[in-house]
Coordinates of N, CA and C in Angstrom, one line a residue:
X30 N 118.9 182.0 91.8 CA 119.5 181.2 93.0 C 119.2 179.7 92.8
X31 N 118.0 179.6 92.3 CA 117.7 177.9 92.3 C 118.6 177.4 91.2
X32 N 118.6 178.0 90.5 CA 119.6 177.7 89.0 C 121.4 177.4 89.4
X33 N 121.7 177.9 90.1 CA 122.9 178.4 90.9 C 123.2 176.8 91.7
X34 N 121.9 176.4 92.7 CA 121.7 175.3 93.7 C 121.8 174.3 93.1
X35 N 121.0 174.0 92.0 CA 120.9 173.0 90.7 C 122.3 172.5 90.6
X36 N 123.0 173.9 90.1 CA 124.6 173.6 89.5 C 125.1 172.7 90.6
X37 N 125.3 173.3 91.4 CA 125.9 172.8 92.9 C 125.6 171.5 93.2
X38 N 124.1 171.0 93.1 CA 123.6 169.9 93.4 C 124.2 168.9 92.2
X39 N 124.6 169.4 90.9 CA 125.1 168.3 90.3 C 126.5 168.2 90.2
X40 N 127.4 169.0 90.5 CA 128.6 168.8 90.8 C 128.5 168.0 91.9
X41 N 129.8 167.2 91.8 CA 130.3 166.5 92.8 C 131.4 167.1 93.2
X42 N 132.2 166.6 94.2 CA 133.5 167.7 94.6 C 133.6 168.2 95.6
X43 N 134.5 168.5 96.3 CA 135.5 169.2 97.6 C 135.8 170.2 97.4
X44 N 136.5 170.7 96.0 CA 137.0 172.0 95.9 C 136.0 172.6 95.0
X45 N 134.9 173.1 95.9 CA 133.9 174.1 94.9 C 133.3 175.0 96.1
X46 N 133.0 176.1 95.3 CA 132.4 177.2 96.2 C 131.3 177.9 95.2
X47 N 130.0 178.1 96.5 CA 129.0 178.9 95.7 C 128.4 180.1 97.1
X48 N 128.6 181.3 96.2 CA 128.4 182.2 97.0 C 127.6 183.4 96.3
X49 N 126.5 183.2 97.0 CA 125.4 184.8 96.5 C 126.1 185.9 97.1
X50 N 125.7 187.0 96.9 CA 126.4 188.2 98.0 C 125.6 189.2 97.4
X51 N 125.1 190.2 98.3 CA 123.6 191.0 97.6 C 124.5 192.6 98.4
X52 N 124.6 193.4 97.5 CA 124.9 194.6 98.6 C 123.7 196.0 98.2
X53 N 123.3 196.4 99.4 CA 122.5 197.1 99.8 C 123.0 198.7 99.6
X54 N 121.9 199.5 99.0 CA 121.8 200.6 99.3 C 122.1 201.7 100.6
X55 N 122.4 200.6 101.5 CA 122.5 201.2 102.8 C 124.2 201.3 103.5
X56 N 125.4 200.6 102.4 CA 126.1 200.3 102.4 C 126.6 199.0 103.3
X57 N 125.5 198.2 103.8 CA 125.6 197.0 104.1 C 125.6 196.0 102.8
X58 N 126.3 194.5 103.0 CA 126.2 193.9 102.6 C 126.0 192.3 103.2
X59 N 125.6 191.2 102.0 CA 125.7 189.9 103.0 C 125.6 188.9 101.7
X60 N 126.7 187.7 102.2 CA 127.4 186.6 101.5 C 127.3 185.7 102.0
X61 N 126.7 184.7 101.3 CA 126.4 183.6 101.3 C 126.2 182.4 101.1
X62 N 126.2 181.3 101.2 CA 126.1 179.9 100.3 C 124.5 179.3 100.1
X63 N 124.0 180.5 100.9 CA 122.7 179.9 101.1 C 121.4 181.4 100.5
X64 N 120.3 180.9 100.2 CA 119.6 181.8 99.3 C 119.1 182.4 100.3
X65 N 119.4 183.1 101.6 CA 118.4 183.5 102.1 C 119.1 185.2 102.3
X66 N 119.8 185.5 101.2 CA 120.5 186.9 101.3 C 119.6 188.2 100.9
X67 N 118.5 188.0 100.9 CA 117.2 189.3 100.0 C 116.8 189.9 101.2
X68 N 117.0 191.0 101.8 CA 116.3 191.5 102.9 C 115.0 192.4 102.3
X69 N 113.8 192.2 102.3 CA 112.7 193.1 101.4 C 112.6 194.2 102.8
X70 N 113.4 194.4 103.8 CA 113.4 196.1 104.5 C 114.5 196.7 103.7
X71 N 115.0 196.3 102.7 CA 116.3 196.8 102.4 C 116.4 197.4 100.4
X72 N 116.9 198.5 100.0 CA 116.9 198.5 98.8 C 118.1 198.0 98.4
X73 N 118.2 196.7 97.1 CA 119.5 196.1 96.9 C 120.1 197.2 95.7
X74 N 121.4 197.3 95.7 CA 122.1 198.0 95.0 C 122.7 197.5 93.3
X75 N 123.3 195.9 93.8 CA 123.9 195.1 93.2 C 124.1 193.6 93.6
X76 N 124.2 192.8 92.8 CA 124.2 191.2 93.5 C 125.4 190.6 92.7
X77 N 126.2 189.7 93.0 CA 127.2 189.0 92.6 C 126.8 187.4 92.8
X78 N 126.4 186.9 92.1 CA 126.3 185.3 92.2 C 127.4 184.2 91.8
X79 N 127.9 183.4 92.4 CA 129.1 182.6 91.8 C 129.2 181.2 92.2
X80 N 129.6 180.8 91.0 CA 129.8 179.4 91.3 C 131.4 178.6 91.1
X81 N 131.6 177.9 91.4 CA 133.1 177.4 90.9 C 133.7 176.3 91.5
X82 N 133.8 175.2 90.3 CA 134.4 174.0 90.7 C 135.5 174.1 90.6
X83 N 136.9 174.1 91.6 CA 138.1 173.6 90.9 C 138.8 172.6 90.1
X84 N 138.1 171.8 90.5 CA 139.0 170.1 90.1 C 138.2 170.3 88.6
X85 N 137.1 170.8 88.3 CA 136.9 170.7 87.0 C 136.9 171.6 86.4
X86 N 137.0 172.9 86.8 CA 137.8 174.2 86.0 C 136.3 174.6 85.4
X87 N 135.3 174.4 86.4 CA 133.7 175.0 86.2 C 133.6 176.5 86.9
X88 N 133.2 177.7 86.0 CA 132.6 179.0 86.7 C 131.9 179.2 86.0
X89 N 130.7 179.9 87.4 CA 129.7 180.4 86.3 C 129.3 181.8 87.2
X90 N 129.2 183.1 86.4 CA 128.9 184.0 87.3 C 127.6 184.4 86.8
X91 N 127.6 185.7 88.0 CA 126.2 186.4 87.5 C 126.1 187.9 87.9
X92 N 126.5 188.9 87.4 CA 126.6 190.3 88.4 C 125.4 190.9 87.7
X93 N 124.9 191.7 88.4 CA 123.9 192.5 87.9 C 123.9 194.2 88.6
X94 N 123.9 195.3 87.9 CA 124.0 196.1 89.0 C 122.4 196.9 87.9
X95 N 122.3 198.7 88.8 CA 120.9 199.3 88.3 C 121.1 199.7 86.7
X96 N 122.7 199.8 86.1 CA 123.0 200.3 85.2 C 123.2 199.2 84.2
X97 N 123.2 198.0 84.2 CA 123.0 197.0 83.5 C 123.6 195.6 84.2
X98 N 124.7 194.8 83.7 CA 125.2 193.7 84.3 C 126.4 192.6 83.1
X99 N 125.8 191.4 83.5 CA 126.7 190.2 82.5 C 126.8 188.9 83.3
X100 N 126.9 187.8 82.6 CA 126.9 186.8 83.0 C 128.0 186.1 82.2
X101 N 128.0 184.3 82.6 CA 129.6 184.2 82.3 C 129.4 182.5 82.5
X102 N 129.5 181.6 81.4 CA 129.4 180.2 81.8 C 131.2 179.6 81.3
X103 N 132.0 179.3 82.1 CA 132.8 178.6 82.0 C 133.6 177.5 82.1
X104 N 134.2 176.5 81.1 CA 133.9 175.2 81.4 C 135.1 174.3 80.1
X105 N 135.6 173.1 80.9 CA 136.4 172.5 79.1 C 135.1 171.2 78.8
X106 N 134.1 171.5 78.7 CA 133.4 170.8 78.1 C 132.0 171.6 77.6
X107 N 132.6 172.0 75.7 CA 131.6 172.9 75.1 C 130.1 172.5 75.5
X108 N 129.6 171.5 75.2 CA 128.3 171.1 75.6 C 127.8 171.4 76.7
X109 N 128.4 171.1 77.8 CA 128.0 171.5 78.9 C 128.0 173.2 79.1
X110 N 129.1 173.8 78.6 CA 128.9 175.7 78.7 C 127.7 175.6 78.0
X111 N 127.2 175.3 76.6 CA 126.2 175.2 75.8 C 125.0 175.5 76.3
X112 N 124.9 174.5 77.3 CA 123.6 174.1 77.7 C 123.1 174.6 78.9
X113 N 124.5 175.6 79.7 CA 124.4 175.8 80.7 C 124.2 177.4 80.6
X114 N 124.8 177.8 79.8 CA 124.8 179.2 79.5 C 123.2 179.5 78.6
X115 N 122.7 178.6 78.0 CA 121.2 178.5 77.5 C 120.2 178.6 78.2
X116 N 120.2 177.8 79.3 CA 119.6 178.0 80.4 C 119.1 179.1 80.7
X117 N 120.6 179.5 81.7 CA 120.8 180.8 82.4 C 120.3 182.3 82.0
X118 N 120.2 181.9 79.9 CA 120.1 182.8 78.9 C 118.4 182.9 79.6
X119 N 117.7 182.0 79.0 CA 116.3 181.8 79.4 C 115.8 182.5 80.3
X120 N 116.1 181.8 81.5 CA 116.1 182.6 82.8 C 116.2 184.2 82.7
X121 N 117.0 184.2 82.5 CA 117.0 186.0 82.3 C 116.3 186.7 81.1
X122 N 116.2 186.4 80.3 CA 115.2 186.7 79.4 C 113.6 186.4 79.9
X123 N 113.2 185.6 80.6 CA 111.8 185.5 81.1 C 111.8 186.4 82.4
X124 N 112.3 187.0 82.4 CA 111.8 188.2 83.1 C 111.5 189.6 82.9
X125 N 110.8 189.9 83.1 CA 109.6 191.3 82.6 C 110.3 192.2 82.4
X126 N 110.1 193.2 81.4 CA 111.1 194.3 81.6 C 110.5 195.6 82.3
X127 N 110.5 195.5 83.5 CA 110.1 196.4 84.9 C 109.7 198.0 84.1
X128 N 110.9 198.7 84.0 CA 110.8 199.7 83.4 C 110.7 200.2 81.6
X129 N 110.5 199.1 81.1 CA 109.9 199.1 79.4 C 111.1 200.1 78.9
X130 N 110.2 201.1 78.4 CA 111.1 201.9 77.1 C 111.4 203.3 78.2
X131 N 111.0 203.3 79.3 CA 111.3 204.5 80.3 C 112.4 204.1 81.0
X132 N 113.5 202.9 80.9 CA 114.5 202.7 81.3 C 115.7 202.7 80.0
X133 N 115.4 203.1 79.2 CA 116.2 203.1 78.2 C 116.5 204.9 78.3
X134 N 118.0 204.9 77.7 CA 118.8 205.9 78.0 C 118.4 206.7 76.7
X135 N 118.0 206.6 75.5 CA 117.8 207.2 74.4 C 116.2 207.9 74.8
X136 N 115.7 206.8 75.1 CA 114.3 207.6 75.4 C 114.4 208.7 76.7
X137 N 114.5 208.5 77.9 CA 114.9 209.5 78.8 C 115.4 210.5 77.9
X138 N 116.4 210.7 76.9 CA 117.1 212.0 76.7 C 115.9 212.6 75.5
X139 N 115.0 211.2 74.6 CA 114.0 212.2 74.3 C 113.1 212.8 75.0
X140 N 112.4 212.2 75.9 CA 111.7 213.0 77.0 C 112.0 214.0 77.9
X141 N 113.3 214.3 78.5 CA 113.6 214.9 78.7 C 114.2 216.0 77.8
X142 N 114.3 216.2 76.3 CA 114.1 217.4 75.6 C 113.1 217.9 75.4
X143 N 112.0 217.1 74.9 CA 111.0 217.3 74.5 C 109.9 217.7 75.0
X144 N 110.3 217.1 76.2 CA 109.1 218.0 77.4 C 108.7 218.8 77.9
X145 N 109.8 219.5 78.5 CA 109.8 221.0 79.0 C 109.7 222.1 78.0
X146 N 110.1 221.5 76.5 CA 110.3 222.3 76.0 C 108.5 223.3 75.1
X147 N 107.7 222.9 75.4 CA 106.2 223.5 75.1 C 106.0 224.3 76.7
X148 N 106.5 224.1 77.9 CA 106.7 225.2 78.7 C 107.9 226.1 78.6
X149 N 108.7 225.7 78.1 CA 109.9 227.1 78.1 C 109.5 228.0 77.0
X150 N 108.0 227.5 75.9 CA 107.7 228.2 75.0 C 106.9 229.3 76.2
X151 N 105.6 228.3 76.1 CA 105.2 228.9 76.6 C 105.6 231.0 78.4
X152 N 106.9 230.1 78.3 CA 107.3 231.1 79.5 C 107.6 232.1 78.5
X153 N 108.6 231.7 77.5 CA 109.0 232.7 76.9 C 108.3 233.8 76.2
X154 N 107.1 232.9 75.6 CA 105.6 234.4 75.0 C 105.3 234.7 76.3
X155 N 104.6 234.4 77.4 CA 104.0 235.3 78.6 C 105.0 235.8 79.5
X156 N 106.4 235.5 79.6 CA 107.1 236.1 80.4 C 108.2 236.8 79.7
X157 N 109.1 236.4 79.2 CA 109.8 237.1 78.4 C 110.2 237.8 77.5
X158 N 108.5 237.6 76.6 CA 108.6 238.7 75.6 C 107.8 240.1 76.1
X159 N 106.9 239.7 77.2 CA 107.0 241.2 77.6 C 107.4 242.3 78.5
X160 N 108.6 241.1 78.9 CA 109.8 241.9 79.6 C 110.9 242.1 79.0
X161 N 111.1 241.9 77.3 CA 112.1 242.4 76.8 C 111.6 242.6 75.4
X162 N 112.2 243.5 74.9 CA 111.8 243.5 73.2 C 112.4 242.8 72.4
X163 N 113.8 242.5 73.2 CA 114.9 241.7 71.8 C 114.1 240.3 71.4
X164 N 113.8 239.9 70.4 CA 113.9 238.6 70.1 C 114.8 237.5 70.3
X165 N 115.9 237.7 70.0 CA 117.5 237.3 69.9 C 117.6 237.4 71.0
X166 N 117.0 237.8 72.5 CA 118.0 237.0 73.7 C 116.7 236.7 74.2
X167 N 115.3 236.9 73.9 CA 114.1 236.1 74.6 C 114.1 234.5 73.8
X168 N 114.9 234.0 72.2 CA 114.7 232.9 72.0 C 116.1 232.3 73.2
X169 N 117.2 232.9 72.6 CA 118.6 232.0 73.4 C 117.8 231.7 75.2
X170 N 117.4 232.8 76.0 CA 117.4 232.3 77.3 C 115.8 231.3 77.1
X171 N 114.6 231.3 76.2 CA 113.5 230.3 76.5 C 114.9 228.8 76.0
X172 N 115.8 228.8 75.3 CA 116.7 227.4 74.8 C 117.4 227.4 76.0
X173 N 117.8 228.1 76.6 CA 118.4 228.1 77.7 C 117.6 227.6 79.2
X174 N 116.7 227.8 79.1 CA 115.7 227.6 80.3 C 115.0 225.9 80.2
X175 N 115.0 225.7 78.5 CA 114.6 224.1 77.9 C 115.2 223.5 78.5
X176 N 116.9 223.9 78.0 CA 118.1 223.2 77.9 C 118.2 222.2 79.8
X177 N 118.1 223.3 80.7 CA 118.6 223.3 82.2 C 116.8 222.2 82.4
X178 N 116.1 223.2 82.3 CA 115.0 221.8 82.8 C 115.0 220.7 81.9
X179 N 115.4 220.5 80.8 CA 115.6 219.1 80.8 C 117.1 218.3 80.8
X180 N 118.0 219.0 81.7 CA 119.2 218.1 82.4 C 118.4 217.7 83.8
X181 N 117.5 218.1 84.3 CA 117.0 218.0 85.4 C 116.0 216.9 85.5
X182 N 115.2 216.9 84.2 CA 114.5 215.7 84.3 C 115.2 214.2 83.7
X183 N 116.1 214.6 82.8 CA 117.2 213.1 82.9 C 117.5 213.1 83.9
X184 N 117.9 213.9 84.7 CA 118.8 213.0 85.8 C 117.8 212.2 86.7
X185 N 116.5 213.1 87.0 CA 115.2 212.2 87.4 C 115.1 211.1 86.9
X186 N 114.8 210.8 85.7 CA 114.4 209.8 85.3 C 115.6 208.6 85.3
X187 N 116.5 209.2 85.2 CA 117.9 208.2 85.5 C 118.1 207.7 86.6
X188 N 117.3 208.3 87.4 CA 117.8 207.7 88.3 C 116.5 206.5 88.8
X189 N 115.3 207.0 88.7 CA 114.1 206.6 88.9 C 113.8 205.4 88.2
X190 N 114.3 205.3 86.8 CA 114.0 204.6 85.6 C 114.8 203.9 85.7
X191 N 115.8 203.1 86.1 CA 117.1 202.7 86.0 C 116.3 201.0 85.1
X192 N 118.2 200.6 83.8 CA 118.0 199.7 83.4 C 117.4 198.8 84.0
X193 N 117.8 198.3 84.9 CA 117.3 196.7 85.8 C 117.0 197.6 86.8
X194 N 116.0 197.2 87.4 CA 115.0 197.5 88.7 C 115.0 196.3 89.6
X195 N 115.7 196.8 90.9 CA 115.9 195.6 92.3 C 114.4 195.6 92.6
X196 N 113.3 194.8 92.6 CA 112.0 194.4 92.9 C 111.6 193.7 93.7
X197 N 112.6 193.5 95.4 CA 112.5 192.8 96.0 C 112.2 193.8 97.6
X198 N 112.0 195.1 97.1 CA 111.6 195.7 98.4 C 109.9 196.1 98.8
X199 N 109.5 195.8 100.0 CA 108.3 196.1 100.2 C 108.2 197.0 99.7
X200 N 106.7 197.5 98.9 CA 106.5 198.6 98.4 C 106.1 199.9 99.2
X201 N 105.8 199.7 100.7 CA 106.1 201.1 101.2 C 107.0 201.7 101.8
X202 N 108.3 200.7 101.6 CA 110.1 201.2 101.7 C 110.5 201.6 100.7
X203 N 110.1 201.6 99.3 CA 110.4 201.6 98.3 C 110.3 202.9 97.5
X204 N 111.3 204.3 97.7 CA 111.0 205.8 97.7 C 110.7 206.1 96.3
X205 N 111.4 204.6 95.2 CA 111.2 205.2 93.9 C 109.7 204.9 93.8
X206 N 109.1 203.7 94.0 CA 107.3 203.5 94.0 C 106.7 204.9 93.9
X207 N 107.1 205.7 95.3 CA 106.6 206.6 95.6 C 106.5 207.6 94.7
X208 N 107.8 208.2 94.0 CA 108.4 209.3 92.9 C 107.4 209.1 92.1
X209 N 107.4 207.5 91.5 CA 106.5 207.4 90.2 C 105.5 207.8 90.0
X210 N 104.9 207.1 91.2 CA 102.8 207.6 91.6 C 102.8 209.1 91.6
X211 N 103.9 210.1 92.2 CA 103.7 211.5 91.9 C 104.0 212.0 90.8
X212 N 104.8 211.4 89.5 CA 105.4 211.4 88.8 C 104.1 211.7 87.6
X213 N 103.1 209.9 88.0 CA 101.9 210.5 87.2 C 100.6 211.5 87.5
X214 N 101.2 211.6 88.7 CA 99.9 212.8 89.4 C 99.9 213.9 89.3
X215 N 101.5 214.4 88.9 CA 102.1 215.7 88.5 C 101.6 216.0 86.6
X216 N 102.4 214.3 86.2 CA 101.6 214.8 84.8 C 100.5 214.9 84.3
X217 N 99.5 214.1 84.8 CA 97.7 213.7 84.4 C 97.3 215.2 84.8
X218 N 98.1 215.9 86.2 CA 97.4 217.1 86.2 C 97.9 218.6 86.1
X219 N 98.8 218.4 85.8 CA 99.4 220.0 85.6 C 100.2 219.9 84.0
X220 N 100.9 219.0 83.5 CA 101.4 218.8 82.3 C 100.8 218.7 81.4
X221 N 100.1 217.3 81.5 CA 98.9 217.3 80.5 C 98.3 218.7 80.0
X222 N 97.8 219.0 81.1 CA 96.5 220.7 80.3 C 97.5 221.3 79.7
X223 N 98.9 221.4 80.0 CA 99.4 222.7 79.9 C 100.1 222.2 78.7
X224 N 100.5 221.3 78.0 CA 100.9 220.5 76.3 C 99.3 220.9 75.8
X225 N 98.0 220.4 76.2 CA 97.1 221.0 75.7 C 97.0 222.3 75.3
X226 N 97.0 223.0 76.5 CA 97.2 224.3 76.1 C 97.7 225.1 75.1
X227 N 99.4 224.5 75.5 CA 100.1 225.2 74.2 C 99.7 224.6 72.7
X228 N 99.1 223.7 72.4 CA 99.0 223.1 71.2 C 97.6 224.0 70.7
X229 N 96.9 224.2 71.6 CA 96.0 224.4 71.1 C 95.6 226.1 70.9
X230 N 96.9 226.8 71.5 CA 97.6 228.0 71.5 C 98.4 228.4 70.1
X231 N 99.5 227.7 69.9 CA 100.0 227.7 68.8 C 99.3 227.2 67.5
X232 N 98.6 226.0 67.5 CA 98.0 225.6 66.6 C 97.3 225.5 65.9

């Protein structure tokens, strides 16, 4: 936003418009010329920032939504897009990456294979195999049983993990905060032993 004000403050001009506009998880939204559009009782969804001079044929955008975004420096004077889109480059790069390698969509689909799958063994030697003799349908339904729990934890984690993380809500409005803390409470105490287990079962 200050980056945005900056612009503004060095254009000169009549025919220009700068408008933040933040829309909310709650299907509210709110637009504005002025920075004071972040409600922290609110979870934001997506943000649209914009700037645009007419008389000099200046835009510069900024969308960002939980599944990634793009920005946009436009202008008939290369130096100034140059220098302006460098910036803006900066700026967004100096910011933390919230969710690390647990917002990345490759990783989610490893973890989500790879996880469940030392419990669907496990079900399948103490529950399946001695409720059936076939081999050939106690492996297909433990792949089958892998398979479904871990569509279930991608979609968790997809949703929980998301690329860009809105980080502007108090933390005890905040339901994903919440998921996470149980997320590691669940695994430090029931996962954990139970990867122990089997490793130390099979191995």
């Amino acid at each position: 936003m200050e980056y945005f004000l900056k612009i503004d403050e060095q254009i000169d001009g009549e025919r220009k418009t700068l408008e933040f506009k933040v829309y909310f998880k709650d299907g509210s939204s709110v637009d504005s010329d002025k920075p004071d559009v972040i409600d922290d009782n609110k979870l934001v969804e997506k943000i649209d920032f914009n700037f645009a001079s007419y008389l000099d044929r200046i835009y510069v955008d900024v969308k960002v939504r939980e599944t990634g975004g793009y920005f946009s420096v436009k202008g008939e004077s290369k130096d100034w897009v140059d220098a302006k889109f460098t910036q803006l480059k900066e700026i967004i790069n100096s910011v933390p990456n919230q969710n690390k390698w647990l917002g990345n969509f490759t990783s989610q689909l490893l973890i989500g294979y790879v996880t469940p799958f030392p419990l669907a063994l496990v079900i399948g030697k103490y529950v399946l195999v001695p409720a059936t003799s076939n081999s050939i349908a106690t492996l297909f339904i433990t792949l089958g049983l892998s398979i479904a729990m871990a569509s279930i934890l991608i979609r968790i984690l997809g949703k929980m993990y998301t690329e860009i993380e809105f980080d502007t809500t108090d933390t005890h409005l905040n339901p994903n905060k919440k998921r996470k803390r149980a997320i590691k409470y669940i695994v430090g105490t029931f996962l954990f032993p139970i990867v122990l287990g089997f490793y130390f079962e099979f191995f």
